[in-house]
Short mmCIF file of C-alpha atoms in Angstrom, two decimals:
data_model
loop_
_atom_site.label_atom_id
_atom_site.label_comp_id
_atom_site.label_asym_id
_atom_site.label_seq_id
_atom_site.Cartn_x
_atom_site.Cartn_y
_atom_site.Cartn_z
CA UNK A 4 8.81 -3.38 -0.31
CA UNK A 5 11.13 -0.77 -0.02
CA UNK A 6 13.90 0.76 -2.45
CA UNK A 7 14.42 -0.97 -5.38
CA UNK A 8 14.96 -5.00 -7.30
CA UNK A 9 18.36 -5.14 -8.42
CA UNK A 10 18.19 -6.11 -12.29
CA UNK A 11 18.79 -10.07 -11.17
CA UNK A 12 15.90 -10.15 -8.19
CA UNK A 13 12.80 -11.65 -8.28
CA UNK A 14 9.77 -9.69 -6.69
CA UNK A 15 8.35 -12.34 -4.38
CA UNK A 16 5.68 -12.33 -0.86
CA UNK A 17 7.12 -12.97 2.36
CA UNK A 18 5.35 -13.29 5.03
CA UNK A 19 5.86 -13.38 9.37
CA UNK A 20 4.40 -15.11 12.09
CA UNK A 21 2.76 -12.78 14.08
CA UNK A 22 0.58 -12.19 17.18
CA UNK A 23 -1.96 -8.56 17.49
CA UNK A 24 -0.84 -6.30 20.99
CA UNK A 25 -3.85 -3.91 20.49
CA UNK A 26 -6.58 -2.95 18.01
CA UNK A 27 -8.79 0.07 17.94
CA UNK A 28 -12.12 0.16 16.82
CA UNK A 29 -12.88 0.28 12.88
CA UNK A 30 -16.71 1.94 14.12
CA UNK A 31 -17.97 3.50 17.09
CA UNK A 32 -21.70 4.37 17.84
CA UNK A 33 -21.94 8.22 18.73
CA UNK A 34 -25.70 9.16 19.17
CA UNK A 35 -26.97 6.53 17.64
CA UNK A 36 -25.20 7.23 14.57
CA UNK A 37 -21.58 5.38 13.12
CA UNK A 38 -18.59 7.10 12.96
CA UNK A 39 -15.10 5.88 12.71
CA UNK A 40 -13.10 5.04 15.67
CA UNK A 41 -9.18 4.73 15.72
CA UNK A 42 -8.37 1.91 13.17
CA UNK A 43 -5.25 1.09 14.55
CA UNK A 44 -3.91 -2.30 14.85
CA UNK A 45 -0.44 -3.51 16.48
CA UNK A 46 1.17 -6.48 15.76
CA UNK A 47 4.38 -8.19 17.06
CA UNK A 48 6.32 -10.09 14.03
CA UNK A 49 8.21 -12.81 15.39
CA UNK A 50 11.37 -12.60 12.90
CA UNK A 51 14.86 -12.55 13.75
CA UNK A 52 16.60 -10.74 10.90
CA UNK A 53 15.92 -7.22 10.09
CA UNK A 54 13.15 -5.31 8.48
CA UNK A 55 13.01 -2.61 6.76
CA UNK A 56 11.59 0.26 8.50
CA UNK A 57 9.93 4.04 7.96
CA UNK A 58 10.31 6.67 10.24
CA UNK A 59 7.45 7.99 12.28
CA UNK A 60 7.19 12.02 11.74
CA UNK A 61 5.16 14.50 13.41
CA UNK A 62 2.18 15.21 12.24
CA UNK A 63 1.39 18.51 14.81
CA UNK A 64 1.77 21.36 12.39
CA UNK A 65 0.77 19.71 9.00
CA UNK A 66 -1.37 22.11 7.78
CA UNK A 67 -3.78 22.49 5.01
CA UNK A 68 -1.76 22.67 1.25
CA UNK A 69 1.17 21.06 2.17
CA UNK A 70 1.93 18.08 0.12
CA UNK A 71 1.21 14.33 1.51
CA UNK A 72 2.55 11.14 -0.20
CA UNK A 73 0.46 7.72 0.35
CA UNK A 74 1.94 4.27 -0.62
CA UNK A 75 -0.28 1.11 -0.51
CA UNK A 76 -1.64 -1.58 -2.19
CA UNK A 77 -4.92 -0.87 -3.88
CA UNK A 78 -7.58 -3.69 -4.71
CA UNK A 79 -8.21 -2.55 -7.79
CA UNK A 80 -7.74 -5.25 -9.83
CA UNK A 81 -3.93 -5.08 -11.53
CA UNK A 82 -3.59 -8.64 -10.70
CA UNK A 83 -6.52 -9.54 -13.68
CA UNK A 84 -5.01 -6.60 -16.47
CA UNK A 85 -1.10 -7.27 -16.12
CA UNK A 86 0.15 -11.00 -16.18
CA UNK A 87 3.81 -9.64 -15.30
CA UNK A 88 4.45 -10.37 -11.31
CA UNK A 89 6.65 -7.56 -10.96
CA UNK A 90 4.05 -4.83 -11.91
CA UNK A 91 1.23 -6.60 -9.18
CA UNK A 92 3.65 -6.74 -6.85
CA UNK A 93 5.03 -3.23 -6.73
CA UNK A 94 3.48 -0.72 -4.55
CA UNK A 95 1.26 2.14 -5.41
CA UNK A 96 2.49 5.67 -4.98
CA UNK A 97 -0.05 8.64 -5.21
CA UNK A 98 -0.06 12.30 -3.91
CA UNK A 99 -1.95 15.26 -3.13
CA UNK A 100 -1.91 18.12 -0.69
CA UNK A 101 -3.64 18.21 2.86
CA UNK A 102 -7.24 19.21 2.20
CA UNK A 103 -7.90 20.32 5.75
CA UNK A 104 -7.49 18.65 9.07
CA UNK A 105 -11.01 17.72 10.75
CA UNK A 106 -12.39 16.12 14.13
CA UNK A 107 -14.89 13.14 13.80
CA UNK A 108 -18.10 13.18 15.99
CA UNK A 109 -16.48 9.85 17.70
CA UNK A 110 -13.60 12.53 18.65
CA UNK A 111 -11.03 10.84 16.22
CA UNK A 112 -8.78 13.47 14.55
CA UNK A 113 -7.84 12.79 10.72
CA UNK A 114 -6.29 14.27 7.98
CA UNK A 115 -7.68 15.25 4.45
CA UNK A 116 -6.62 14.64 1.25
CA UNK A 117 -6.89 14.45 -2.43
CA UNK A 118 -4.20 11.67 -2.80
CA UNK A 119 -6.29 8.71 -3.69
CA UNK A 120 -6.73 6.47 -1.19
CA UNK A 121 -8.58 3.38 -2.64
CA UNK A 122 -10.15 0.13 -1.17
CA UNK A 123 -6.97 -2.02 -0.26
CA UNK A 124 -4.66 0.86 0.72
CA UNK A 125 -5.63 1.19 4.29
CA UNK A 126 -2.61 0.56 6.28
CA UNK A 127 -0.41 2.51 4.16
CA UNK A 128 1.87 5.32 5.16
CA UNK A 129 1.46 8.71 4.45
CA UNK A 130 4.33 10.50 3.88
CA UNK A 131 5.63 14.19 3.96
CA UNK A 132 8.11 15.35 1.55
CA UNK A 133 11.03 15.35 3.99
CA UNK A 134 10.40 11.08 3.98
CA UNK A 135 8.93 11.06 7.36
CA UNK A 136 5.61 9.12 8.19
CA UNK A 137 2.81 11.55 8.94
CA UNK A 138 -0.73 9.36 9.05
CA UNK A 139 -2.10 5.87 8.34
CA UNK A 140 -4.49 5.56 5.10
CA UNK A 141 -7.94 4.85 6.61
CA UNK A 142 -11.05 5.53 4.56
CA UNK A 143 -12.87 7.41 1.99
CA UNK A 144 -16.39 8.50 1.57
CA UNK A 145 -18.54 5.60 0.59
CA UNK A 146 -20.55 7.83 -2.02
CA UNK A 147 -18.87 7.31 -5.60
CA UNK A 148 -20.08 10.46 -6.45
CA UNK A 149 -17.67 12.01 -4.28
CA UNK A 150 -14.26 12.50 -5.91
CA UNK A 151 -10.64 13.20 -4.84
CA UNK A 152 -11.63 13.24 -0.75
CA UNK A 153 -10.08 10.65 1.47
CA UNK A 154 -9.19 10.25 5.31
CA UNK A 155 -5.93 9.35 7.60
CA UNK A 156 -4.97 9.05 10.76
CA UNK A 157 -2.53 10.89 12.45
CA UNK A 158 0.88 8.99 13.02
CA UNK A 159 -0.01 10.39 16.46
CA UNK A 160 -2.90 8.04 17.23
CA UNK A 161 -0.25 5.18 16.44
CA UNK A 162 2.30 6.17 18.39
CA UNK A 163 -0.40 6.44 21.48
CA UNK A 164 -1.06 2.89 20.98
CA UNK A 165 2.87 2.09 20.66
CA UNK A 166 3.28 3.47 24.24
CA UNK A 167 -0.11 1.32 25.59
CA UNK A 168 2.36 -1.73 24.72
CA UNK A 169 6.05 -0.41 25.62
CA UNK A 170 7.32 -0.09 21.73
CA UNK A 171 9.62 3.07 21.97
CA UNK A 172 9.75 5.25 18.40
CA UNK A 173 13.17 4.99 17.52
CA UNK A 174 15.47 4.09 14.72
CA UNK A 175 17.12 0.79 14.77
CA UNK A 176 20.91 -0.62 14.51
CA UNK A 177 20.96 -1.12 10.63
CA UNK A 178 19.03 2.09 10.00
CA UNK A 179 21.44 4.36 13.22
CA UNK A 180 24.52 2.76 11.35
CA UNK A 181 23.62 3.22 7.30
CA UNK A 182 22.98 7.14 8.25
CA UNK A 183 26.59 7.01 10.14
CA UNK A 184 27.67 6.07 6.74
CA UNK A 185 25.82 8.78 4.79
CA UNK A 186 27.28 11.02 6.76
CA UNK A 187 30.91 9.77 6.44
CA UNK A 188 29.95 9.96 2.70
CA UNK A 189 29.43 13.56 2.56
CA UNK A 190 32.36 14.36 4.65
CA UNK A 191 34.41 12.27 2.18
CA UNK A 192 35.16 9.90 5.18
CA UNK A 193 36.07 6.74 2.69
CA UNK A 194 37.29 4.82 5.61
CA UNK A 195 33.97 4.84 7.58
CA UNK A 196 31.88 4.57 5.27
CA UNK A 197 33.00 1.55 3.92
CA UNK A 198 32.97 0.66 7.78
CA UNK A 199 29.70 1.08 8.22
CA UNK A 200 28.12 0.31 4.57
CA UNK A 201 30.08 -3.31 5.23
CA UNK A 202 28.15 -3.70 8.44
CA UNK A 203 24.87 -2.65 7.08
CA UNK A 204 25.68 -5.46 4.13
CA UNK A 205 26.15 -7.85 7.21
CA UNK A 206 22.45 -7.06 8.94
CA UNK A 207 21.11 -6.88 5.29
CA UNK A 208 23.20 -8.35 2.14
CA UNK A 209 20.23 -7.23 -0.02
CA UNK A 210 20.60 -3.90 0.68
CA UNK A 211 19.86 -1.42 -2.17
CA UNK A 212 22.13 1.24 -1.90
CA UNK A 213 24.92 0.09 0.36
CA UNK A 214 27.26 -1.18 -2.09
CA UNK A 215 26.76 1.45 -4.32
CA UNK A 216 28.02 4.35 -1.90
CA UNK A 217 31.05 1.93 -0.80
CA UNK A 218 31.72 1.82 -4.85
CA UNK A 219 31.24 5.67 -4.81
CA UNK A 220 33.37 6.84 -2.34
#
């Protein structure tokens, strides 16, 4: 999910047909001993319309203390203590700060945090506060004891396995066109960004905010 219901929308599950390019490993064996391996996973959606997106950051120069943002969908049981759809249905949102950034003995580099990363979020995106994608939500410690420590992986290791298969990182049509129009918006460009907020309407009536900044300007 991304953005918001308008006041008249259902929440609802929709789900793609879709086939796996690559996988990493979950575990590798170094010296006997487990470790975790690049949890990465690929997949090719077969779906004709367009999906919403994030966009892929950097992760390079995150350093320890700056603030991380992680978005997922935790199995912690909300679907048994709320009966309203809506609330199961809408993602979790928690944040901390980059703890420290540290090497695995499998050679897997990952990124630290105290934003709570909890059984059923892995997957999720980690954000920085500029709204780019920084690392994946992979694991936590499996002692209970220990408290506000969890792992990613860098957006890096993803973007590797983009190239193994020929994806390119880069923005689409709907997304290229709807920051055209933001643009236009704050150069008080009515005429374009009605332009261009109409064709993001066409690629995606649905659209959160499109209609809004047309009604706006």
């Amino acid at each position: 999910l991304r953005g918001r219901a308008t006041a008249d929308e259902k929440f609802e599950t929709k789900s793609w047909p879709a086939t796996v390019e690559t996988t990493g490993t979950v575990y590798e064996t170094i010296a006997g001993e487990p470790s975790w391996g690049r949890d990465i996973a690929i997949l090719k959606i077969d779906e004709q319309e367009p999906l919403p997106t994030v966009q892929l950051g950097d992760s390079t120069d995150l350093g320890t203390g700056e603030e991380v943002f992680v978005v997922g969908y935790p199995g912690i049981g909300i679907e048994e203590l709320f009966e309203d759809r809506n609330t199961t249905l809408e993602p979790t949102l928690t944040s901390g700060v980059v703890s420290a950034r540290r090497t695995l003995n499998s050679g897997v580099e990952t990124i630290q945090t105290d934003a709570g990363i909890n059984s059923g979020n892995s997957g999720g995106p980690g954000y920085k506060s500029d709204g780019e994608v920084v690392g994946v939500a992979t694991f936590s410690p499996s002692s209970r004891d220990i408290e506000e420590v969890a792992f990613g992986l860098p957006i890096e290791i993803v973007k590797g396995f983009m190239t193994e298969v020929g994806v390119e990182n880069r923005s689409g049509e709907l997304t290229t066109t709807y920051e055209e129009g933001l643009n236009a918006l704050w150069r008080d460009d009515c005429e374009t960004v009605e332009e261009k907020m109409n064709t993001v309407l066409d690629m995606w009536p649905n659209h959160p905010y499109a209609q809004e900044i047309i009604e706006e300007c």
